[in-house]
Coordinates of C-alpha atoms (C1' of nucleotides) in Angstrom, one line a residue:
Chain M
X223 CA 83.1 -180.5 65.0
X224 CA 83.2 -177.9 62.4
X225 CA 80.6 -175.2 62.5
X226 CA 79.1 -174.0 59.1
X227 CA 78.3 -170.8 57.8
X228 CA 76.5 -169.4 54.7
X229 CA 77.7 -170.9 51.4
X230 CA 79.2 -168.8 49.2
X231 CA 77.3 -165.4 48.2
X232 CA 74.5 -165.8 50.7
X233 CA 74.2 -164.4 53.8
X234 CA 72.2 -163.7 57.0
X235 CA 70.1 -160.5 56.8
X236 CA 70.1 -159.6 60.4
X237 CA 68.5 -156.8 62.3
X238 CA 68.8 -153.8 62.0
X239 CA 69.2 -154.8 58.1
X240 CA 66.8 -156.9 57.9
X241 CA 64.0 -154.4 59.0
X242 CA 65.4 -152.2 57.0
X243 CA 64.5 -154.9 53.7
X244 CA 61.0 -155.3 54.8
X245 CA 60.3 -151.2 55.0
X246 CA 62.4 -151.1 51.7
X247 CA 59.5 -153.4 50.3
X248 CA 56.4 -152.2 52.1
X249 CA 57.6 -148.6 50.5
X250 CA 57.6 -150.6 47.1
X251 CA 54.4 -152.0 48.0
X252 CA 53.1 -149.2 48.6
X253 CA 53.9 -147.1 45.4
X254 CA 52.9 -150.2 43.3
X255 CA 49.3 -150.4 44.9
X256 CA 48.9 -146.9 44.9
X257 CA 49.2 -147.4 40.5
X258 CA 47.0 -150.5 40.0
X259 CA 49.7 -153.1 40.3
X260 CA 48.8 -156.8 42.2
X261 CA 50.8 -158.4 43.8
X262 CA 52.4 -161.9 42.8
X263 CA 54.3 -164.9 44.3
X264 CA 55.8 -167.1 41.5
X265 CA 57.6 -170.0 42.5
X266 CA 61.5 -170.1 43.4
X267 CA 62.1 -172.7 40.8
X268 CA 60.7 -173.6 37.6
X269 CA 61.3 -176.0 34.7
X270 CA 64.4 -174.8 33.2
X271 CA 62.4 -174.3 29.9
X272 CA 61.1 -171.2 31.3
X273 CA 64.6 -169.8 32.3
X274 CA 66.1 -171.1 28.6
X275 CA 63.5 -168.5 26.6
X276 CA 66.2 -165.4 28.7
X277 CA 68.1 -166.1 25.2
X278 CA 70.7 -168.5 24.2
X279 CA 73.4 -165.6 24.2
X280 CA 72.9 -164.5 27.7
X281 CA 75.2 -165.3 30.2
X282 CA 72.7 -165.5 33.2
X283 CA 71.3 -168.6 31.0
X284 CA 74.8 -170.3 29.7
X285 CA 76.6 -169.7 32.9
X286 CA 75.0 -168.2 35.9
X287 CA 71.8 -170.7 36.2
X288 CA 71.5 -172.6 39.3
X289 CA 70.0 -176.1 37.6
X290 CA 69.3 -179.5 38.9
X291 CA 67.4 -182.4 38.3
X292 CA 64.8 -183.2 40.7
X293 CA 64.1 -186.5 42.4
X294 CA 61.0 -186.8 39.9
X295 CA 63.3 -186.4 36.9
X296 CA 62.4 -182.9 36.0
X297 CA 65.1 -180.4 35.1
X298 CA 64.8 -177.7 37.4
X299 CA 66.5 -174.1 38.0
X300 CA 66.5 -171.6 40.8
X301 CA 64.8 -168.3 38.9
X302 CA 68.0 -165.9 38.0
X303 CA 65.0 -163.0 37.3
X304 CA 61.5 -162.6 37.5
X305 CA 60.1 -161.8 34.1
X306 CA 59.9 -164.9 33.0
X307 CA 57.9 -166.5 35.6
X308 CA 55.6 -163.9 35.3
X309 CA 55.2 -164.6 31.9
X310 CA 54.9 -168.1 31.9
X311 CA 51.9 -167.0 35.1
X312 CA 50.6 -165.3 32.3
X313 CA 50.1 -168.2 29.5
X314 CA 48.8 -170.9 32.7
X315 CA 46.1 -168.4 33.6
X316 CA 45.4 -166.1 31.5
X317 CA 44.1 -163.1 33.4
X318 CA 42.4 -160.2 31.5
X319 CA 44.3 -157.7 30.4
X320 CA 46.1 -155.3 31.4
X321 CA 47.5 -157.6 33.5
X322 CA 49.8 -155.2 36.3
X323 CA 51.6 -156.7 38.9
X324 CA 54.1 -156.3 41.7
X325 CA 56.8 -158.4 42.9
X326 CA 59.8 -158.9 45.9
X327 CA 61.6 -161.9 46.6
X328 CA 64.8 -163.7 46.1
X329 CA 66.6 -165.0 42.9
X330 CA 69.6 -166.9 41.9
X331 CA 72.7 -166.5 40.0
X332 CA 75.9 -168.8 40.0
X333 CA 78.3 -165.6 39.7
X334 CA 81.4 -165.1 41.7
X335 CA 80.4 -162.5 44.5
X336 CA 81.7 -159.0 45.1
X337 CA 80.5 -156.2 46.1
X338 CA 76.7 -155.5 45.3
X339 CA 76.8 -159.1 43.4
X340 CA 75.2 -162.2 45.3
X341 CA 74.2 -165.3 44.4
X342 CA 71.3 -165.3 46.2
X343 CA 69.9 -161.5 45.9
X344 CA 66.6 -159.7 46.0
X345 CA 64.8 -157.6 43.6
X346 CA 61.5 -155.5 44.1
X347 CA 59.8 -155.2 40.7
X348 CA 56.5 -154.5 38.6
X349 CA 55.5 -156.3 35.3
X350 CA 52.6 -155.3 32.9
X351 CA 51.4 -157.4 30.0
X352 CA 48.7 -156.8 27.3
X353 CA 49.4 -153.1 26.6
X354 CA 51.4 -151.6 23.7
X355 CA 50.6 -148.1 25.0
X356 CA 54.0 -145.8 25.0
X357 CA 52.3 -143.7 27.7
X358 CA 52.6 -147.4 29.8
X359 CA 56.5 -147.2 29.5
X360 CA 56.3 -143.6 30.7
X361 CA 54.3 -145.0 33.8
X362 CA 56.1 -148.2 34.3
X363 CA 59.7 -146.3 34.5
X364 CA 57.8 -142.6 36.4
X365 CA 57.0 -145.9 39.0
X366 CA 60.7 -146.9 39.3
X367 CA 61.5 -142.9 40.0
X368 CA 58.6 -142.0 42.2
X369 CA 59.9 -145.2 44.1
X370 CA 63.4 -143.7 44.9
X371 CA 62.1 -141.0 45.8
X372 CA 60.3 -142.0 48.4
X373 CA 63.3 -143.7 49.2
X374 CA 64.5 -140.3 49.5
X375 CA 67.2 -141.1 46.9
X376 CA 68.2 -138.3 44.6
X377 CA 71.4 -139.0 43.0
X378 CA 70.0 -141.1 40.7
X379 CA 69.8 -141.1 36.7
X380 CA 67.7 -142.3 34.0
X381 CA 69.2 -143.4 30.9
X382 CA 66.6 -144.7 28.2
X383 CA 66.8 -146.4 24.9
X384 CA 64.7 -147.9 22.3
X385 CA 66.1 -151.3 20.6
X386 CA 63.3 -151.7 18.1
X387 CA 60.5 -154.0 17.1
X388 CA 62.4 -157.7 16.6
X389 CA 63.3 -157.4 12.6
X390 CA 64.4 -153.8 13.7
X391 CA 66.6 -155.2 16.2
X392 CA 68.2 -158.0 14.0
X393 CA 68.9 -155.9 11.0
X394 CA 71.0 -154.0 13.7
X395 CA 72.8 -156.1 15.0
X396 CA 73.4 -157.6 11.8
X397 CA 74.9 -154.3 10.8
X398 CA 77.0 -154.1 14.3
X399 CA 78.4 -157.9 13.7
X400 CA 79.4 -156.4 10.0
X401 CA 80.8 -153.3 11.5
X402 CA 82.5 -155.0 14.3
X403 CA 83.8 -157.7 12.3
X404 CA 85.3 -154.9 10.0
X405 CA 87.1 -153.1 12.7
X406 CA 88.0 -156.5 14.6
X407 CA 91.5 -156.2 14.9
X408 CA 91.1 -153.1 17.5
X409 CA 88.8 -154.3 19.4
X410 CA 89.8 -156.4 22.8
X411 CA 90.2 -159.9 22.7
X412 CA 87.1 -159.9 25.3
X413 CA 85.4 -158.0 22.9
X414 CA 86.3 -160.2 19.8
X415 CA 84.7 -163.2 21.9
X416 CA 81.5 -161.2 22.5
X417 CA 80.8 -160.2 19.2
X418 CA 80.8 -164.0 18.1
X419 CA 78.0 -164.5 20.5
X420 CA 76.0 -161.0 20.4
X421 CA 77.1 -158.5 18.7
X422 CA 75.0 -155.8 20.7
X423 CA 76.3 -157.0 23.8
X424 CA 79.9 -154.9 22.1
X425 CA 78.5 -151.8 22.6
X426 CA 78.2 -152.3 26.3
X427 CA 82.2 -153.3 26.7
X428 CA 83.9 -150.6 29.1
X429 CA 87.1 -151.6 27.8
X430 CA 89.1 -148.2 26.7
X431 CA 90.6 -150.3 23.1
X432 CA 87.4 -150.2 22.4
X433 CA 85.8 -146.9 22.9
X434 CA 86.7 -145.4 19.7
X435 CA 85.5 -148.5 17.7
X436 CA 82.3 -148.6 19.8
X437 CA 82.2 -144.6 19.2
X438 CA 81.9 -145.2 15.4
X439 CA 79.6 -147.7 15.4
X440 CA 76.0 -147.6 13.4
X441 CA 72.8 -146.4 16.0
X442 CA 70.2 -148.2 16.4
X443 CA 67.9 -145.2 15.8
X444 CA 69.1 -145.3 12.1
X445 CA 67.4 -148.9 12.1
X446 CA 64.1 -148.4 13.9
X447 CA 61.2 -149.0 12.3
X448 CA 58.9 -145.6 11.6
X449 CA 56.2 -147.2 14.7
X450 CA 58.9 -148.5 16.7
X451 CA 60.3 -145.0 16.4
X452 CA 57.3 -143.1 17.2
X453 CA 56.7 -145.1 20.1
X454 CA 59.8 -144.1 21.6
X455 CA 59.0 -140.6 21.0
X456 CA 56.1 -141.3 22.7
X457 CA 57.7 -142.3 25.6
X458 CA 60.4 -139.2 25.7
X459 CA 57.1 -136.7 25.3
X460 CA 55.3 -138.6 28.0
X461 CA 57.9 -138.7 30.4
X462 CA 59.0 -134.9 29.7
X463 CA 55.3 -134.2 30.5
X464 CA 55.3 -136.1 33.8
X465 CA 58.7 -134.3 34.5
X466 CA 60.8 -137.4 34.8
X467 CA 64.4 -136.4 33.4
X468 CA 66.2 -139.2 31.6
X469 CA 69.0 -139.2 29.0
X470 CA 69.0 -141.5 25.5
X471 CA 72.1 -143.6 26.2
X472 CA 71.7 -145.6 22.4
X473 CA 74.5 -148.1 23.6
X474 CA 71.9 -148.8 26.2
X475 CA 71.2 -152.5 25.2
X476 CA 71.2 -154.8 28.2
X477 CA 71.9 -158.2 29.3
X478 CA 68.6 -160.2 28.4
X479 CA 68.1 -161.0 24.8
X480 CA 64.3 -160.8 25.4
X481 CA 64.1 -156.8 25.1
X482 CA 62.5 -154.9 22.1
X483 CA 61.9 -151.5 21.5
X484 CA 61.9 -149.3 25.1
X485 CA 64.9 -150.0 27.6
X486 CA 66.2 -148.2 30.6
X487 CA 68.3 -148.2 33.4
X488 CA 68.9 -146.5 37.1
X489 CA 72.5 -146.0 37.7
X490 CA 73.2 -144.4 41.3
X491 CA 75.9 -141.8 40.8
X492 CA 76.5 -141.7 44.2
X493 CA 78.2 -145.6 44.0
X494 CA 82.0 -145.7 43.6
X495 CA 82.0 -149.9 43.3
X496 CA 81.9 -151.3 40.0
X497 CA 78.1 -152.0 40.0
X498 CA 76.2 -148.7 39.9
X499 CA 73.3 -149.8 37.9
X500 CA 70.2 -150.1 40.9
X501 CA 67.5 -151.3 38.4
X502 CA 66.4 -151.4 34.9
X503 CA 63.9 -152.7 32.0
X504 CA 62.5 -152.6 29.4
X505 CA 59.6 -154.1 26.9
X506 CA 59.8 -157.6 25.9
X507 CA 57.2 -157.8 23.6
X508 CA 57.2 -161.7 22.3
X509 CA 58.1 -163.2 25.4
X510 CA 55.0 -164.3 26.1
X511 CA 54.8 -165.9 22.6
X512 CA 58.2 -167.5 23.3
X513 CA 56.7 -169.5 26.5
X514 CA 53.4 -170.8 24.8
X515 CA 51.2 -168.2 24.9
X516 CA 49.0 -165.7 22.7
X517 CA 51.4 -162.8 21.2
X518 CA 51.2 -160.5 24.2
X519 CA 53.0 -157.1 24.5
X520 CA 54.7 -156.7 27.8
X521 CA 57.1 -153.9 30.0
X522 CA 58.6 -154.1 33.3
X523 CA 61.6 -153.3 35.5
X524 CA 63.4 -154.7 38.5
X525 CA 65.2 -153.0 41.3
X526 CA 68.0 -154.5 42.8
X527 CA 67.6 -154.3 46.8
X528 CA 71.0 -154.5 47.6
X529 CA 72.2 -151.8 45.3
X530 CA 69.7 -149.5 45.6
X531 CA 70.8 -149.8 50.0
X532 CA 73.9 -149.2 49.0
X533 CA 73.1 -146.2 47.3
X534 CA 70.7 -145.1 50.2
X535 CA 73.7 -146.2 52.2
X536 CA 76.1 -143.4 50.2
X537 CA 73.2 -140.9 50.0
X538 CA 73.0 -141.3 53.5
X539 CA 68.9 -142.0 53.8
X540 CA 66.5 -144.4 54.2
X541 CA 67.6 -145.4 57.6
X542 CA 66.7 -149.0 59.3
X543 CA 63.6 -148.6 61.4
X544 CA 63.4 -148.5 65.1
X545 CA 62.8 -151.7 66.0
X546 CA 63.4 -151.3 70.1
X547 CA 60.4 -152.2 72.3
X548 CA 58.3 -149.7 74.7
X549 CA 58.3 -151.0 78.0
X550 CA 61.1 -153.0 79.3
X551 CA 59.6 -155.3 82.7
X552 CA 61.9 -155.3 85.7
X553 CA 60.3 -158.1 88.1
X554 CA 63.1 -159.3 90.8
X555 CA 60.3 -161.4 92.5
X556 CA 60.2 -164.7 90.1
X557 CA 59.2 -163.4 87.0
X558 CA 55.3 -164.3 87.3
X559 CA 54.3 -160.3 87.3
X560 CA 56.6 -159.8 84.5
X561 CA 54.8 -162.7 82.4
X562 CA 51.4 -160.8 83.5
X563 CA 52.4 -157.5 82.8
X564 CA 53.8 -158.1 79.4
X565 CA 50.0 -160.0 78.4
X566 CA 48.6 -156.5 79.6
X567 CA 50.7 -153.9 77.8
X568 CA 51.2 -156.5 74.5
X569 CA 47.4 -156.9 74.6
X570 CA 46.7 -153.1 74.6
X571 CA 49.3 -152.6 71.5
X572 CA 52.3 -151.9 74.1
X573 CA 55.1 -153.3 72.6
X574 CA 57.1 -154.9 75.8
X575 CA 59.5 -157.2 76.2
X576 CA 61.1 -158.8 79.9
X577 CA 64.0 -160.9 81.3
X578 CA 64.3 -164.2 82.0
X579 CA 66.6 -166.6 84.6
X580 CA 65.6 -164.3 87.3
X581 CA 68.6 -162.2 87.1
X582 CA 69.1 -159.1 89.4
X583 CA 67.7 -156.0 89.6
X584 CA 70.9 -154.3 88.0
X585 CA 71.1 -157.3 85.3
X586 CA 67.4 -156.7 84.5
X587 CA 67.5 -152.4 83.9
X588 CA 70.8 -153.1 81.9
X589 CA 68.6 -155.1 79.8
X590 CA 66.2 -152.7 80.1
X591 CA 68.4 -150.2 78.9
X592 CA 70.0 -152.1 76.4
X593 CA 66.2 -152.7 75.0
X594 CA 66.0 -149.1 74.1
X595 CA 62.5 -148.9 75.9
X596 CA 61.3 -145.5 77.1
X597 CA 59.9 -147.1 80.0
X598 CA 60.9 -150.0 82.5
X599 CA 58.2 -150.9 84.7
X600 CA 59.8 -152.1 88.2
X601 CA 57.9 -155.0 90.5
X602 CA 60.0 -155.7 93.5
X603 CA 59.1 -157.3 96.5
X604 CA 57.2 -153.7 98.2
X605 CA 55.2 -153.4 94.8
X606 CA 54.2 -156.5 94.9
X607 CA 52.6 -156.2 99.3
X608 CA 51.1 -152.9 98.2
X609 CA 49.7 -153.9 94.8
X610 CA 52.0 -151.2 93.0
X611 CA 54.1 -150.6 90.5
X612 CA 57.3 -148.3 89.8
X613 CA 57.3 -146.7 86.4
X614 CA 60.4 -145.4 85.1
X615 CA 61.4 -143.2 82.8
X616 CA 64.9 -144.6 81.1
X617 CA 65.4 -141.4 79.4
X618 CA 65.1 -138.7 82.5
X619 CA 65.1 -141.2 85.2
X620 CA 62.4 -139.7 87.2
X621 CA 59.8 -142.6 88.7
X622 CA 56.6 -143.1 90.1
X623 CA 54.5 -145.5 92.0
X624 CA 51.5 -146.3 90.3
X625 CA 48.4 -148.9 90.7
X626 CA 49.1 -152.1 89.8
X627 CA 45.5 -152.3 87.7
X628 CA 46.8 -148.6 85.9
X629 CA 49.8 -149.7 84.0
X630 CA 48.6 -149.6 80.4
X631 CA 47.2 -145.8 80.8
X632 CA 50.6 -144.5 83.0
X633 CA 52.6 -146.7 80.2
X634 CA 50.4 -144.6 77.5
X635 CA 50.3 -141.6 78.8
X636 CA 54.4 -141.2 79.5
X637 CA 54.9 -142.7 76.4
X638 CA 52.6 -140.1 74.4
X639 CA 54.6 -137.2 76.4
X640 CA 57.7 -138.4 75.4
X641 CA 56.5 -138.9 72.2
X642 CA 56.7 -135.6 71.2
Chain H
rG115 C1' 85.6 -168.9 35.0
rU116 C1' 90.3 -165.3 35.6
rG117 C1' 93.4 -162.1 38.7
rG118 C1' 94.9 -159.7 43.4
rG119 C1' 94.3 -158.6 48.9
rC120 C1' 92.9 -160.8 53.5
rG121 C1' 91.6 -165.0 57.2
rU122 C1' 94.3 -164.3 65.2
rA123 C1' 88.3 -163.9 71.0
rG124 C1' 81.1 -162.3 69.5
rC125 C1' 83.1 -157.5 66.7
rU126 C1' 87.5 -154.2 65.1
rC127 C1' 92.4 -155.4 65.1
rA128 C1' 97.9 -155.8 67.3
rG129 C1' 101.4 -159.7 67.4
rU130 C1' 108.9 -157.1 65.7
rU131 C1' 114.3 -161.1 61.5
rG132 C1' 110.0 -168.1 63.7
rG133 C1' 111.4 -168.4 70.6
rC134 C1' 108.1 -168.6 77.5
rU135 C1' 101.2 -170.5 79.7
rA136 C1' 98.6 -165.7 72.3
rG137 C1' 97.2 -159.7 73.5
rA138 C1' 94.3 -154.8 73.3
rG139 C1' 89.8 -152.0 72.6
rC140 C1' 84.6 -152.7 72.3
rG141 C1' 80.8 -156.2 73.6
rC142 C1' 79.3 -160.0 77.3
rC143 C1' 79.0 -161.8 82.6
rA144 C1' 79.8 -160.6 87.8
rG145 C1' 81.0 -157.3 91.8
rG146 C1' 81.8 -152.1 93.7
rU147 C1' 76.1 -150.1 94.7
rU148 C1' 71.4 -155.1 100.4
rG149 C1' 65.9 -153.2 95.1
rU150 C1' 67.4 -149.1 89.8
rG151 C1' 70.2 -148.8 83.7
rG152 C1' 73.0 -145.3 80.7
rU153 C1' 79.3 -142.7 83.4
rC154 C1' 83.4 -144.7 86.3
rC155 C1' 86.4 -148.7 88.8
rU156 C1' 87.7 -154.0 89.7
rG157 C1' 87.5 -158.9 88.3
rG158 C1' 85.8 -163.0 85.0
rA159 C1' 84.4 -166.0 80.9
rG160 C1' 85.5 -166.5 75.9
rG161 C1' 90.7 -168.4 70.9
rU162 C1' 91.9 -176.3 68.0
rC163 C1' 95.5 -168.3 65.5
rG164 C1' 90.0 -170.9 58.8
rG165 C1' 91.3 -176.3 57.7
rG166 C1' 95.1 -180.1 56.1
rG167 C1' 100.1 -181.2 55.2
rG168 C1' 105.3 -179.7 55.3
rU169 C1' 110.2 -177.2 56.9
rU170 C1' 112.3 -176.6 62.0
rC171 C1' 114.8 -178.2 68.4
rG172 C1' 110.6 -174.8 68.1
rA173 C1' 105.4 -172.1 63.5
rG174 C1' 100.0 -167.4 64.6
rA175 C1' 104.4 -166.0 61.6
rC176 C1' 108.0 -169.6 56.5
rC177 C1' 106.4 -173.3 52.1
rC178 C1' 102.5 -176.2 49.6
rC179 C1' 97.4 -177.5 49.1
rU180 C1' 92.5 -176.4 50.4
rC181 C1' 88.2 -173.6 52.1
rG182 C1' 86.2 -169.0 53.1
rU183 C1' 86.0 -163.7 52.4
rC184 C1' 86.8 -158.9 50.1
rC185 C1' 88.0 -156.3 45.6
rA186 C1' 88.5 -156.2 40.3
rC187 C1' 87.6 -158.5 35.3
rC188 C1' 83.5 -161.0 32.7
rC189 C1' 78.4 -160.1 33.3
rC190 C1' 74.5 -158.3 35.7
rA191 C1' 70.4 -156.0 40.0

RNA sequence: GUGGGCGUAGCUCAGUUGGCUAGAGCGCCAGGUUGUGGUCCUGGAGGUCGGGGGUUCGAGACCCCUCGUCCACCCCA
């Protein structure tokens, strides 16, 4: 019989790693709290509608979504992002605004995987609606910093953009599909295919054939609208004044057609592999309008947590957690003092863990050792006539015999000397 | 979706132009140590060589298909 393993682009997230996931988002939690932002669980899946509003043009819609019809009919997709189902939270109930919360979970792409790139793939991320307020974008993107650096991340840069209001945006890429449509012939033949489908999407090609085409191209700042362009010079002041450095990168467009006016990115310059972006947004004013609801302004990011490990990973921080227990039980008499003993020490906050099968006494401290426990508390056959107990240090080795009754203040008082 | 590399023990890998019952290190189990781990020594368990088909007297090695994985393109976190 054939055993199976993870389909393709999901894996198992086991320990160490995994601890290290759940730190990564209680350390998001915890900057996201610390600003105002709620937390939210939206579903896994939604009605593909939801998903369709990412724009026509995008390839996480045409190609990447993970769809299926359910057994009642419905069509249904795996959520490639967030956003939207935040949105779409937003028209069913209709909080008061602003509306800030916090997100970290899962979603789903039908890509080929490589490095940093899974089907299956979790992002941390924060999403405020109701607020046109430029000194919000400087918040939402100070979050995103403040957050790596708690990571302890520092090799990472900021580029910012502003695509405009909607008529702002389409009178620019109007221009770009005349200007790229003029200077076809240079551009690559993958480059030729993406202008037919979005013409901003050129500006992002890393193809060299087309770097002096892409160089000569119209900006978008020449096409912003006189509020969409003090709104971004809004956001430059207020993030000079909070001391967040940043760059304006105008090719700076992104994937998801939903975007107006502010965008921005997090690119890791410590990552070699091809995917160095760790997280980016932007403001999506009209999506709200898109899925039903009242015309809403709205800004947010999300932070890849794959990436953003691998760039811990190459900046060398942001460790996995210890997760190895206290006190290790040795009991080479059946096993019933261990069970006791580990209700004790658990019950007083004593992390403690045993063995089982009744295995030997060398068996048993090679477990304890292996258990990484400061302490292995011993219960042999003499401990258990004269109601005692051997306490051990597994880092100095040096025992003593202690009261059976005393093993939760020995066990706390070696372990706050050792502590130190 | 396209292209390339790689699939041999739990892990990292070696296996000469195809030739005995497929190896090493680490890990695991047991013993040396009749109550005590981390070092050392000895022994042991563990592999349908990703799967299927083919060539051959003979295939882990060669051919075809397939699956998986890694990397890159596309795109994105």
């Amino acid at each position: 019989m054939t055993a199976f393993s993870t389909s393709p682009g999901t894996r198992d997230i086991l320990a160490p790693d995994s601890e290290r996931w759940r730190a990564f988002q209680n350390v998001f939690a915890e900057v996201a709290l610390a600003s105002g932002y709620r937390y939210i669980i939206p579903p896994m899946f939604e009605d593909l509608g939801v998903f369709l509003r990412l724009g026509e043009a995008t390839d996480v819609v045409t190609k990447e979504m993970y769809d299926f019809e359910d057994k009642g009919g419905r069509r249904i997709a795996l959520r490639p992002e967030q956003t939207a189902s935040v949105c779409r939270a937003f028209v069913e109930h209709r909080p008061v605004t602003p509306w800030k919360v916090w997100y970290a979970g899962p979603n789903f792409r039908y890509e080929k995987p490589q490095q940093g790139r899974y089907r299956q793939f979790d992002q941390v991320g924060v999403e405020v609606l109701g607020v046109d307020d430029p000194h919000l974008d400087a918040e939402v993107i100070a979050l995103a910093d403040e957050f790596y650096r708690r990571l302890g991340l520092r090799k990472v840069e900021l580029a910012i953009n502003s695509l405009g209001d909607a008529g702002d945006r389409q009178r620019y890429a109007d221009a770009l599909q005349a200007y790229f449509t003029a200077h076809k012939a240079s551009l690559s033949a993958e480059s030729q295919t993406t202008l037919a489908k979005n013409p901003l999407r050129v500006l992002d090609s890393k193809r060299k054939e087309d770097q002096s085409v892409i160089a000569g191209a119209p900006k978008i700042e020449e096409f912003l609208s006189p509020a969409a362009s003090e709104h971004f010079a809004e956001v430059k002041r207020s993030l000079t004044g909070l001391g967040v450095s940043f760059t304006v990168n105008e090719r700076l467009v992104r994937g998801l057609d939903y975007y107006r006016r502010t965008t921005f990115e997090f690119v890791s310059t410590a990552l070699t592999a091809a995917h160095t972006a760790i997280g980016g947004g932007g403001r999506y004013d009209g999506l709200v309008e898109e899925l039903g609801g009242p015309a809403t302004p709205g800004i947010g990011f999300a932070l890849g947590l794959d990436r953003t490990l691998l760039a811990c990973d190459a900046e060398g921080v942001f460790p996995a957690p210890n997760g190895d227990v206290s006190v290790f039980v040795v009991d080479t008499t059946g096993g019933s003092h261990a069970t006791r003993l580990c209700r004790v020490l658990r019950g007083a906050g004593i992390s403690a863990d045993r063995a089982f099968d009744g295995r030997s006494m060398k068996a048993q401290m090679k477990a304890a050792d292996r258990s990484g426990a400061k302490i292995a508390l011993i219960v042999g056959t003499n401990e258990v006539e004269s109601g005692s107990i051997v306490m051990r240090s597994l880092s100095s080795g040096e025992q003593t015999t202690i009261a059976h009754g005393d093993a939760v203040s020995a066990v706390t008082q070696l372990l706050a000397n050792q502590g130190s």
